[in-house]
Short mmCIF file of C-alpha atoms in Angstrom, two decimals:
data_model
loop_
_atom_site.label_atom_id
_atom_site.label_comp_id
_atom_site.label_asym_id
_atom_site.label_seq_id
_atom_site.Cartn_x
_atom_site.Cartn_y
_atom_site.Cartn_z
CA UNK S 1 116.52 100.14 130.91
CA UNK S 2 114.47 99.37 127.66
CA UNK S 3 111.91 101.37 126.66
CA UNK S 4 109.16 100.76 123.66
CA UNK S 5 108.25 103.09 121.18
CA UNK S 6 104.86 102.82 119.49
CA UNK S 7 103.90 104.53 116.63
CA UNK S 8 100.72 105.02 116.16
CA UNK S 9 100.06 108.96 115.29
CA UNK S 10 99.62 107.37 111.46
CA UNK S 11 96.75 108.60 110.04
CA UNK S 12 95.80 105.26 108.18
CA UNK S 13 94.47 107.22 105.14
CA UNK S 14 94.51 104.31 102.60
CA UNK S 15 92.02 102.66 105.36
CA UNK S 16 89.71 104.98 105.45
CA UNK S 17 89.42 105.45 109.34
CA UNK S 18 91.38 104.62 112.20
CA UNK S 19 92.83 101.16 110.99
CA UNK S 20 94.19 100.88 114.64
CA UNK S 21 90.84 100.67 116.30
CA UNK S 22 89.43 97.82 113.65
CA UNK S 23 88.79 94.65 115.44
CA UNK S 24 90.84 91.92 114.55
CA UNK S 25 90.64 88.68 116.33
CA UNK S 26 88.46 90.10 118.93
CA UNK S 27 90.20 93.26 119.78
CA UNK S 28 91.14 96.83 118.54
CA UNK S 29 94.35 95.96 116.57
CA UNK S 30 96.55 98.35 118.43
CA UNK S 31 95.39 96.33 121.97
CA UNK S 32 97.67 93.40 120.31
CA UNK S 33 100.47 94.83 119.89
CA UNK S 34 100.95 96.81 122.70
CA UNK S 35 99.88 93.90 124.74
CA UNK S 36 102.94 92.30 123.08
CA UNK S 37 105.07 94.82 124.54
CA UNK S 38 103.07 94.58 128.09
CA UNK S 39 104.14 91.08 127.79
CA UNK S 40 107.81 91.08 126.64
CA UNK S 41 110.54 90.99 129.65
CA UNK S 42 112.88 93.07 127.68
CA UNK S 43 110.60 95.98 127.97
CA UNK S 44 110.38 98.33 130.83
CA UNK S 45 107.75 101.17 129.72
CA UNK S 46 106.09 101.84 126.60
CA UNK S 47 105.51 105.10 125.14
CA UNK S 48 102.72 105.35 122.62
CA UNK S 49 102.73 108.07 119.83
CA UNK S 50 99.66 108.80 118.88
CA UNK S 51 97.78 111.68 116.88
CA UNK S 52 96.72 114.85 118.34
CA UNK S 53 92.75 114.52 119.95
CA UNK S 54 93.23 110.91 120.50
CA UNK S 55 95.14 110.59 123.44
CA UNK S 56 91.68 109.54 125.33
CA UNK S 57 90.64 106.90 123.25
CA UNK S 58 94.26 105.31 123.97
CA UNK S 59 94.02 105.92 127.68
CA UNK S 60 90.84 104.11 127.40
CA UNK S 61 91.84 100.92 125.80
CA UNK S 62 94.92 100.94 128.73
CA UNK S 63 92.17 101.00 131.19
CA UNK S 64 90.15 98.40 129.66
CA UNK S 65 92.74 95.81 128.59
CA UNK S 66 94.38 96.24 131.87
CA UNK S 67 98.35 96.78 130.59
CA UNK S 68 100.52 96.21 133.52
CA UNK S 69 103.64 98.52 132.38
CA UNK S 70 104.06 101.84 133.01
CA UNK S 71 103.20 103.90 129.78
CA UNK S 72 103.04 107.55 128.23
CA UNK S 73 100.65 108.91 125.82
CA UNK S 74 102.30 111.33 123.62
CA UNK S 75 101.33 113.29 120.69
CA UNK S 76 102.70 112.62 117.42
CA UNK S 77 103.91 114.50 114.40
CA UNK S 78 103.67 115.80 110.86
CA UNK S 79 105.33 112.81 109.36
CA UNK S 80 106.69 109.22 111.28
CA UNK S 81 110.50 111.07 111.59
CA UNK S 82 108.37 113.47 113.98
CA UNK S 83 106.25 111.05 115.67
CA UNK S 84 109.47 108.95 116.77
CA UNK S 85 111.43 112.57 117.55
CA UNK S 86 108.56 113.20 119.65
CA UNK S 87 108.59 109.72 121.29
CA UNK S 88 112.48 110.19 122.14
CA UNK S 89 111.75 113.03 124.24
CA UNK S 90 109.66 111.74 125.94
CA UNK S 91 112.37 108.84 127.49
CA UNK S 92 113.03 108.39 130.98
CA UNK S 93 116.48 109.97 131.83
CA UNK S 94 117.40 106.20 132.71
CA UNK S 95 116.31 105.07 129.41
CA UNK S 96 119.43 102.96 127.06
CA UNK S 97 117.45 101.40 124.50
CA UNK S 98 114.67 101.80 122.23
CA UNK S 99 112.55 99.50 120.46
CA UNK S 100 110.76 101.80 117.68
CA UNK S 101 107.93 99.60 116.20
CA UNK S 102 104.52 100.42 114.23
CA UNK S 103 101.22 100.29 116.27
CA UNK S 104 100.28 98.44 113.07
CA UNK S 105 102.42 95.38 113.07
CA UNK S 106 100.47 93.22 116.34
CA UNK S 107 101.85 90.11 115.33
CA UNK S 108 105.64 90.80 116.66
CA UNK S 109 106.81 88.23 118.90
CA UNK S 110 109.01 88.54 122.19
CA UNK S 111 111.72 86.41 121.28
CA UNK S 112 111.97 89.35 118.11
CA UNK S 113 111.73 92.33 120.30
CA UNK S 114 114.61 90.65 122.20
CA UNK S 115 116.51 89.35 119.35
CA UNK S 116 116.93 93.61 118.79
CA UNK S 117 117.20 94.79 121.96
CA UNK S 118 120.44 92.08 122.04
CA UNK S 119 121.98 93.71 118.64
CA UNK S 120 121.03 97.27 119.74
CA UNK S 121 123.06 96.54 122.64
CA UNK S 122 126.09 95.31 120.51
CA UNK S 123 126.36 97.40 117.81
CA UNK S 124 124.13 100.45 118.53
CA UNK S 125 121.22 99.74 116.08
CA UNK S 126 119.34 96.43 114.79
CA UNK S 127 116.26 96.27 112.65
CA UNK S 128 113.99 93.25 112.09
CA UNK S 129 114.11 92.02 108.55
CA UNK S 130 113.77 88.90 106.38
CA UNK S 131 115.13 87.85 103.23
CA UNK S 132 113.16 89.01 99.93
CA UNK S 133 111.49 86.28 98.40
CA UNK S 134 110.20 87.43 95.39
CA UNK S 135 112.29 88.61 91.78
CA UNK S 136 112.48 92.14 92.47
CA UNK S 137 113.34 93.74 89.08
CA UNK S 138 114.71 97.35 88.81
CA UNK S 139 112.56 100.10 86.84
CA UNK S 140 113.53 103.69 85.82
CA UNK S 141 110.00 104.30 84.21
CA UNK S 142 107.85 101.66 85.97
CA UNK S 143 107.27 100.48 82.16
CA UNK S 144 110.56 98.48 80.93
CA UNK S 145 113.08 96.50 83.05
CA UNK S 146 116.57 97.91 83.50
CA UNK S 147 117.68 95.20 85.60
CA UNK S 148 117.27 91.69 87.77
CA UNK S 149 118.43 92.52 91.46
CA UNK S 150 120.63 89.94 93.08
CA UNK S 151 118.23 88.51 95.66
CA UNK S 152 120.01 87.18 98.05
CA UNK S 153 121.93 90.86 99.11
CA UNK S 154 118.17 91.99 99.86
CA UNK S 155 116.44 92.19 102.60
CA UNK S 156 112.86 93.49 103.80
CA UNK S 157 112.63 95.78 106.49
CA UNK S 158 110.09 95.45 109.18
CA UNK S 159 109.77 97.05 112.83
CA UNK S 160 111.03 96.84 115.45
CA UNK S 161 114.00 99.00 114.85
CA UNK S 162 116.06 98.84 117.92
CA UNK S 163 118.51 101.58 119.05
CA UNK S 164 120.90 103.16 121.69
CA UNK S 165 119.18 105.92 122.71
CA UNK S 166 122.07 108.22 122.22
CA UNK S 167 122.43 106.96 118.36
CA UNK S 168 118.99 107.13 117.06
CA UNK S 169 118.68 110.71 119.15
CA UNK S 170 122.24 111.95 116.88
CA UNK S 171 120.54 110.50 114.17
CA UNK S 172 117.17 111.77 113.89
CA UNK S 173 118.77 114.95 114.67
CA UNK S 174 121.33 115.30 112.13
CA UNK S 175 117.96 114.39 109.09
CA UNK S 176 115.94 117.49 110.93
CA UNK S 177 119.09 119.58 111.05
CA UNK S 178 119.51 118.95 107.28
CA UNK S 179 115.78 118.58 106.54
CA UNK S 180 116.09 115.04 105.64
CA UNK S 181 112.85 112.74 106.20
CA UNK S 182 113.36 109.46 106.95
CA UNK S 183 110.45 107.31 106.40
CA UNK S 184 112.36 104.39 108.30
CA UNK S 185 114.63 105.06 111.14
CA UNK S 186 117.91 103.31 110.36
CA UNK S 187 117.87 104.98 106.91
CA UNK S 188 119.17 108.21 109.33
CA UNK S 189 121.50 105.73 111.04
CA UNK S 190 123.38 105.85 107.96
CA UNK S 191 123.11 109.50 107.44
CA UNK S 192 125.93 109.27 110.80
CA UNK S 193 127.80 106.46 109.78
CA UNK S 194 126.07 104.05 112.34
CA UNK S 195 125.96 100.66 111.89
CA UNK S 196 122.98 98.68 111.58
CA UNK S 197 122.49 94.63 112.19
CA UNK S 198 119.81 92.71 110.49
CA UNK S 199 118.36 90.59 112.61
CA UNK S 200 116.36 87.75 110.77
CA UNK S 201 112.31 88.16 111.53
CA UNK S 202 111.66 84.48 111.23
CA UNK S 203 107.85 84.34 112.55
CA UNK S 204 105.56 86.30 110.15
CA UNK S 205 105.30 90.33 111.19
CA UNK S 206 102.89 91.88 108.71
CA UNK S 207 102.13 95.94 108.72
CA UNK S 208 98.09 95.96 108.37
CA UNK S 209 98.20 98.42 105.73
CA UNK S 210 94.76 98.39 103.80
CA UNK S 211 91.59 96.02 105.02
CA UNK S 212 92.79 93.63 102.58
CA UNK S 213 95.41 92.40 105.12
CA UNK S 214 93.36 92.11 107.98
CA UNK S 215 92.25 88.43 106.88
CA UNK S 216 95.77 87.05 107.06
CA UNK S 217 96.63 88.97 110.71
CA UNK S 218 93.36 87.65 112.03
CA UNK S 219 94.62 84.19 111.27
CA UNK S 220 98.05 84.39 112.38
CA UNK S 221 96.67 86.19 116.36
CA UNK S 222 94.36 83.64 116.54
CA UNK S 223 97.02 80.93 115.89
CA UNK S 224 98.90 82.57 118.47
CA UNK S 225 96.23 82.71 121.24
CA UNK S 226 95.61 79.25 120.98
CA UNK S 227 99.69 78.06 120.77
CA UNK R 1 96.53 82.37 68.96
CA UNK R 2 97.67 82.82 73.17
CA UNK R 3 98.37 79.59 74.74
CA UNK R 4 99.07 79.43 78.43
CA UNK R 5 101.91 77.11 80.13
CA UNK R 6 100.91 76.68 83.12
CA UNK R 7 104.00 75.07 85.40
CA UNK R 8 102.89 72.59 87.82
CA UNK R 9 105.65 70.79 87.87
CA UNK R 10 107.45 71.77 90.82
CA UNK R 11 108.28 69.77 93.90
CA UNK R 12 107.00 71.56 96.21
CA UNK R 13 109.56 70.53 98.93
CA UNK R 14 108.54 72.99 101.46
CA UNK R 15 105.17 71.91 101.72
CA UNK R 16 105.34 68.31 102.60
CA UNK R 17 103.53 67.14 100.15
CA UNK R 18 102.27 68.17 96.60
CA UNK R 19 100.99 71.34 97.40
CA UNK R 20 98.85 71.79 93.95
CA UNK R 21 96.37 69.52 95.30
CA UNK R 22 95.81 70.79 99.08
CA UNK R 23 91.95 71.60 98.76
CA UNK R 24 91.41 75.05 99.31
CA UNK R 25 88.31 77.13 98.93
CA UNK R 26 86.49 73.83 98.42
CA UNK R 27 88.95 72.54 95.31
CA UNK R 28 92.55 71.30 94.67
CA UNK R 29 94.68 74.42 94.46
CA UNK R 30 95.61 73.64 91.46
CA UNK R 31 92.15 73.68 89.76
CA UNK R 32 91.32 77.61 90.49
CA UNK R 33 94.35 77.86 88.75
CA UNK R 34 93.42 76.13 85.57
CA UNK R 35 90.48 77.53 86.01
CA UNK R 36 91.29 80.84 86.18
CA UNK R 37 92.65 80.08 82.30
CA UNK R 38 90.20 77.63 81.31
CA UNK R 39 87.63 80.65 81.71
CA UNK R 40 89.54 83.36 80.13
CA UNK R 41 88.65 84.44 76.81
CA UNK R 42 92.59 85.85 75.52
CA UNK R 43 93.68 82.05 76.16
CA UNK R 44 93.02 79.29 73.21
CA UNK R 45 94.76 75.81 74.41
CA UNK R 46 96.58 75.03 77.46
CA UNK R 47 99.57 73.19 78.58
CA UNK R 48 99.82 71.93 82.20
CA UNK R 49 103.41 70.87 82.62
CA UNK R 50 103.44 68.60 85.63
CA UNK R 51 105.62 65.96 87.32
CA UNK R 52 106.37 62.86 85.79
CA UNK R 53 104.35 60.15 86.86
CA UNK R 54 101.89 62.72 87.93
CA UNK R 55 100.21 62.89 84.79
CA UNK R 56 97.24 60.63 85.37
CA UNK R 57 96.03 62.46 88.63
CA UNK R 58 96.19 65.51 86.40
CA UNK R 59 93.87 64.28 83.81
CA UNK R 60 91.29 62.80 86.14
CA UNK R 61 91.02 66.41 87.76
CA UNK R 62 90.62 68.20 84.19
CA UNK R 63 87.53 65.24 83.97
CA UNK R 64 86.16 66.01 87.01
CA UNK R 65 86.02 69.48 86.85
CA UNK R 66 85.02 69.55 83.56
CA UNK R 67 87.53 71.95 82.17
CA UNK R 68 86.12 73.01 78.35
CA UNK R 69 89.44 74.23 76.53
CA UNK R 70 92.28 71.81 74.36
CA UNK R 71 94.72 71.07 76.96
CA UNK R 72 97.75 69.16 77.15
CA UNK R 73 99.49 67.68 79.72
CA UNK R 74 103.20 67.78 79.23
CA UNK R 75 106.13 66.32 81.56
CA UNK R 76 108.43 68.61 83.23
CA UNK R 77 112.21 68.73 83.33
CA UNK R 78 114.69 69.13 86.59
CA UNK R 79 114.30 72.42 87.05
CA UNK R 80 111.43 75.55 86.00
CA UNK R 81 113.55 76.97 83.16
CA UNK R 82 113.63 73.27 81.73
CA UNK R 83 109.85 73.25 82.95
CA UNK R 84 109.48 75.63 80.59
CA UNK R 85 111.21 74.11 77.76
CA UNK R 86 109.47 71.27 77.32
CA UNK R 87 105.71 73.49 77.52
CA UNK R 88 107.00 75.64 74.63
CA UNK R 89 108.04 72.63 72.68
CA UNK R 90 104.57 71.43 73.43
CA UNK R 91 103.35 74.68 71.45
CA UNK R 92 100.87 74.29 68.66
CA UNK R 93 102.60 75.40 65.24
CA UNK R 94 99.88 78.31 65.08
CA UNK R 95 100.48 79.58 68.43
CA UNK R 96 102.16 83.47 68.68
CA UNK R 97 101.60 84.06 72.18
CA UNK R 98 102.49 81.89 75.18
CA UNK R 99 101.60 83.03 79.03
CA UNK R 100 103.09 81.32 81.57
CA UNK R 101 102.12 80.67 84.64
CA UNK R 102 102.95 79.02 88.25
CA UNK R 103 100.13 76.58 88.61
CA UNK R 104 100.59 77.57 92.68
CA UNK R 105 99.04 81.07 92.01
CA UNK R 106 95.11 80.49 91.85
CA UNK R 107 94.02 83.96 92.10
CA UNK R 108 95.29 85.07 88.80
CA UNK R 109 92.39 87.80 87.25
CA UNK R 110 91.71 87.12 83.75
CA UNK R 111 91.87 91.61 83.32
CA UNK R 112 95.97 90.37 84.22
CA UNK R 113 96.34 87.68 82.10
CA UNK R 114 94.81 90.11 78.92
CA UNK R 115 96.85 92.95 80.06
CA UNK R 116 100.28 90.68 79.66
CA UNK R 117 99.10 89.02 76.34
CA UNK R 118 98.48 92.78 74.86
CA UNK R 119 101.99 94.03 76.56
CA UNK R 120 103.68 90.94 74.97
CA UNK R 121 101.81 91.24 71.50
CA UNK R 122 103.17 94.93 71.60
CA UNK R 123 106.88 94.23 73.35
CA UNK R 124 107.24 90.59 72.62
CA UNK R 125 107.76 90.06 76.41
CA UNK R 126 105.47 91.08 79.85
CA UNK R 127 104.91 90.17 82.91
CA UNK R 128 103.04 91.08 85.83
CA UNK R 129 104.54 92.70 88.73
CA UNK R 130 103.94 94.73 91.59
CA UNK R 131 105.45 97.81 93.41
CA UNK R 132 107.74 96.91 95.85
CA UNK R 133 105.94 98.55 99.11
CA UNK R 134 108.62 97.42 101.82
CA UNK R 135 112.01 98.98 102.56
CA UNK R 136 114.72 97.12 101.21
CA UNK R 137 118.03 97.50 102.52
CA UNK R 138 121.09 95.82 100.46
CA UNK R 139 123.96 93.75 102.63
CA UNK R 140 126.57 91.47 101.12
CA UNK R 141 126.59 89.53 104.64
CA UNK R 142 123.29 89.34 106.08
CA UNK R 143 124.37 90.62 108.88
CA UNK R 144 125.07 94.59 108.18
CA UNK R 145 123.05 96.61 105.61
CA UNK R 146 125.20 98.73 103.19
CA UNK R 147 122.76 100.48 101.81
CA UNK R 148 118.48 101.20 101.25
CA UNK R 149 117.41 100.95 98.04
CA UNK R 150 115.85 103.67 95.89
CA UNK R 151 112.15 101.49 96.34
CA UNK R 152 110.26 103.79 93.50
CA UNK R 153 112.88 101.89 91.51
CA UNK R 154 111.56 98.24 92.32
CA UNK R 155 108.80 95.64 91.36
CA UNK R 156 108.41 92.60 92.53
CA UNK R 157 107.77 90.04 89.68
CA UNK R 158 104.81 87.26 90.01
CA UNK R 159 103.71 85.81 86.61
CA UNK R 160 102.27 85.49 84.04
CA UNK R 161 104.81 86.36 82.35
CA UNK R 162 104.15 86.21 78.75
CA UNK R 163 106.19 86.29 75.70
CA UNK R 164 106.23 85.97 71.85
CA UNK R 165 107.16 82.60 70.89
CA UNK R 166 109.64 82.94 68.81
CA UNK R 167 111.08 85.71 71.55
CA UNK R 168 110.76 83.01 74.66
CA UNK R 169 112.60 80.11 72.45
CA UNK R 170 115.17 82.51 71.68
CA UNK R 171 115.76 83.28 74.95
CA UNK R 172 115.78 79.68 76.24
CA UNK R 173 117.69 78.34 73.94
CA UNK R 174 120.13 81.09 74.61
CA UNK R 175 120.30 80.40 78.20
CA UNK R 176 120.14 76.37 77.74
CA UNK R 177 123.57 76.73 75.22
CA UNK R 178 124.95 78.53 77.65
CA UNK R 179 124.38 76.34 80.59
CA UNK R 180 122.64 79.20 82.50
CA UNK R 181 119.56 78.42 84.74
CA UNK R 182 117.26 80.98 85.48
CA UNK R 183 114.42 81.00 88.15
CA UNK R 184 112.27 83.84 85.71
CA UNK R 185 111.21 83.39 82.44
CA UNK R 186 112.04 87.60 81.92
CA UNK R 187 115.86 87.39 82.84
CA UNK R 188 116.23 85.25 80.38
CA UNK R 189 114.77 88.07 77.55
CA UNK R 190 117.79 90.18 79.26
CA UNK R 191 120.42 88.20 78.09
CA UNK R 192 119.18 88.10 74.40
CA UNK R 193 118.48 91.95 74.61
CA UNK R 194 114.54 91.67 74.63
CA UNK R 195 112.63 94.36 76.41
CA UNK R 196 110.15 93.34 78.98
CA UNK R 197 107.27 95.27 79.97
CA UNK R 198 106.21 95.87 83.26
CA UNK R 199 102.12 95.28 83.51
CA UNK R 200 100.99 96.49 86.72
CA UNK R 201 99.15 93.60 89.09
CA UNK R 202 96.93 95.33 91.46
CA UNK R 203 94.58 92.52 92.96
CA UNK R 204 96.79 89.83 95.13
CA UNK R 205 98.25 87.37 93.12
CA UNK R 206 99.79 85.45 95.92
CA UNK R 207 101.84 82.20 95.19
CA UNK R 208 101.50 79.63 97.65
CA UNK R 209 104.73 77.95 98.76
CA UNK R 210 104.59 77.22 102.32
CA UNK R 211 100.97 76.14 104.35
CA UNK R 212 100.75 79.30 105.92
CA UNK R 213 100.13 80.56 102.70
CA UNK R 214 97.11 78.75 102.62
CA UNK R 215 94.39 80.67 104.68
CA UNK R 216 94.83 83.93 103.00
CA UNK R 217 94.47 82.17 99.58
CA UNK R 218 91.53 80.97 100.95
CA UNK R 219 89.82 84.33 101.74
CA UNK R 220 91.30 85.47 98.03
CA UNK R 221 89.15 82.54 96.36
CA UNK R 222 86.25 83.03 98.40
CA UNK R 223 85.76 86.31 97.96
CA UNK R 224 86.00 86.18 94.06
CA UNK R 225 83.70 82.68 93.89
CA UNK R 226 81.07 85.47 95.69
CA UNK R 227 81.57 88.18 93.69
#
């Protein structure tokens, strides 16, 4: 079975509170994407990783948005590498695959989520990504240019990041045996030797970051409620 | 004196239709852009480099809108590097300092445009650019990732990017002899050696190339025409 991962135990500092609980298109942001997940076949339970002393306010919004899937609340850690540790152990024994994704991406789509579930299955791990669009320019100093970047060898990372259970577990515990931090989770895929597939995030999946992106998520979940 | 070239000569394949004058925030795209440079003190004269055949509809907007600065309007070549070319040959004799500029980004801050025109009066080439904030992974095949890139290393480029005179011509003429195209008026600086300084865009300074561009450029200019 597939299970989702959502990371929410973030503390949102550059938003100044909770940016999960903002209102976006006439719900808490966090209510979209784990509706997503609610919604997507692939996915069999969800567990959500949130920060300690919030687990109510989570149970809360399950109760009042009425998610269908069977789900776990569980507490979060020091950095995202924790939170997702944390969210691992708390898999059902029956558990193959896990779709990692941030709370703060709601505009994922199912046909994504599946898209990595599919290359998880194949080759182990599979991460959502799209090709970089703009000149990226390599800096020592953030003052001169070293360097132009060949473009089309780079690509963007989003979530989800989809993995075998037993990979991402060998993985994550390799960077805590070593005392790596991994601020994305197929960075420690490599720290093993795993593979990872792209798979091309065609639809846009923006991380709400600071209020200034809210605008542009608002108008893409509204788009989608009325497709 | 500072000139700006602003490059509005572009197809615009991907939107249809000539994207420059969708109406956004109440105006043709196109005209926040010019503007954004008609009302900033560090520019003198302008050059709009636009289609051929286009040139017409681009005087009857700088009527309409009553834009107050010299201005020329100047016919582009094939491609943006030739774009280019035929702005700077456009140049007044007394002009030192030329900013260039995709006509498709209309949020441009004038603080931006007078930080690059400093940078380039001190370097002899600038342009603005921001931190790259998503994880970039490296793969040869678009399928597997080789490797994640150091990302305190990388900017993403936007423009203006602005240049001595004598320093862009070089470079151009450079590049033209040796039948070399490039997309970015800075890579061009690297092949004749020239140093280009990094000036640090914090506001969004989107470019708009596809229509779902559109509504967050839209909450960009209407936010700044209330301010």
């Amino acid at each position: 079975m597939n299970i989702a991962i959502l990371v929410a135990g973030g503390r949102g500092a550059r938003m100044g509170r909770d940016k999960l609980f903002l209102e976006v298109a006439g719900r808490p942001l966090v209510v979209h994407t784990w509706g997503r997940f609610d919604g997507a076949k692939a996915i069999e339970e969800i567990v959500v990783v949130v920060r300690a002393g919030m687990e109510k306010e989570f149970l809360a919004l399950a109760k009042k948005f009425q998610f269908r899937k069977k789900f776990q609340i569980v507490v979060g850690g020091a950095v995202r590498q924790d939170s997702v540790w944390n969210g691992l152990e708390a898999a059902p024994a029956t558990a193959e695959i896990a779709v990692i994704h941030d709370a703060a991406r709601p505009c994922v789509g199912e046909e994504l989520i599946e898209a990595t579930v599919r290359s998880a299955e194949e080759t182990g791990a599979a991460v959502a990504a799209h090709p970089v669009t703009d000149t990226i320019k390599e800096s020592a100093d953030g003052r001169l240019i070293q360097k132009t970047l060949d473009r089309t060898r780079l690509w963007a990372v989003e979530t989800p990041q989809t993995f075998r259970l037993d990979v991402i577990r060998r993985a994550i515990s390799l960077a805590r045996e070593r005392k790596m931090v991994f601020t994305d989770d197929t960075a420690a895929c490599e720290l093993i030797g795993q593979p990872v597939r792209l798979v091309s995030s065609i639809a846009p999946n923006p991380k709400v970051t600071v209020p200034g992106d809210l605008p542009f998520v608002e108008v893409l979940l509204r788009n989608h409620v009325k497709a």
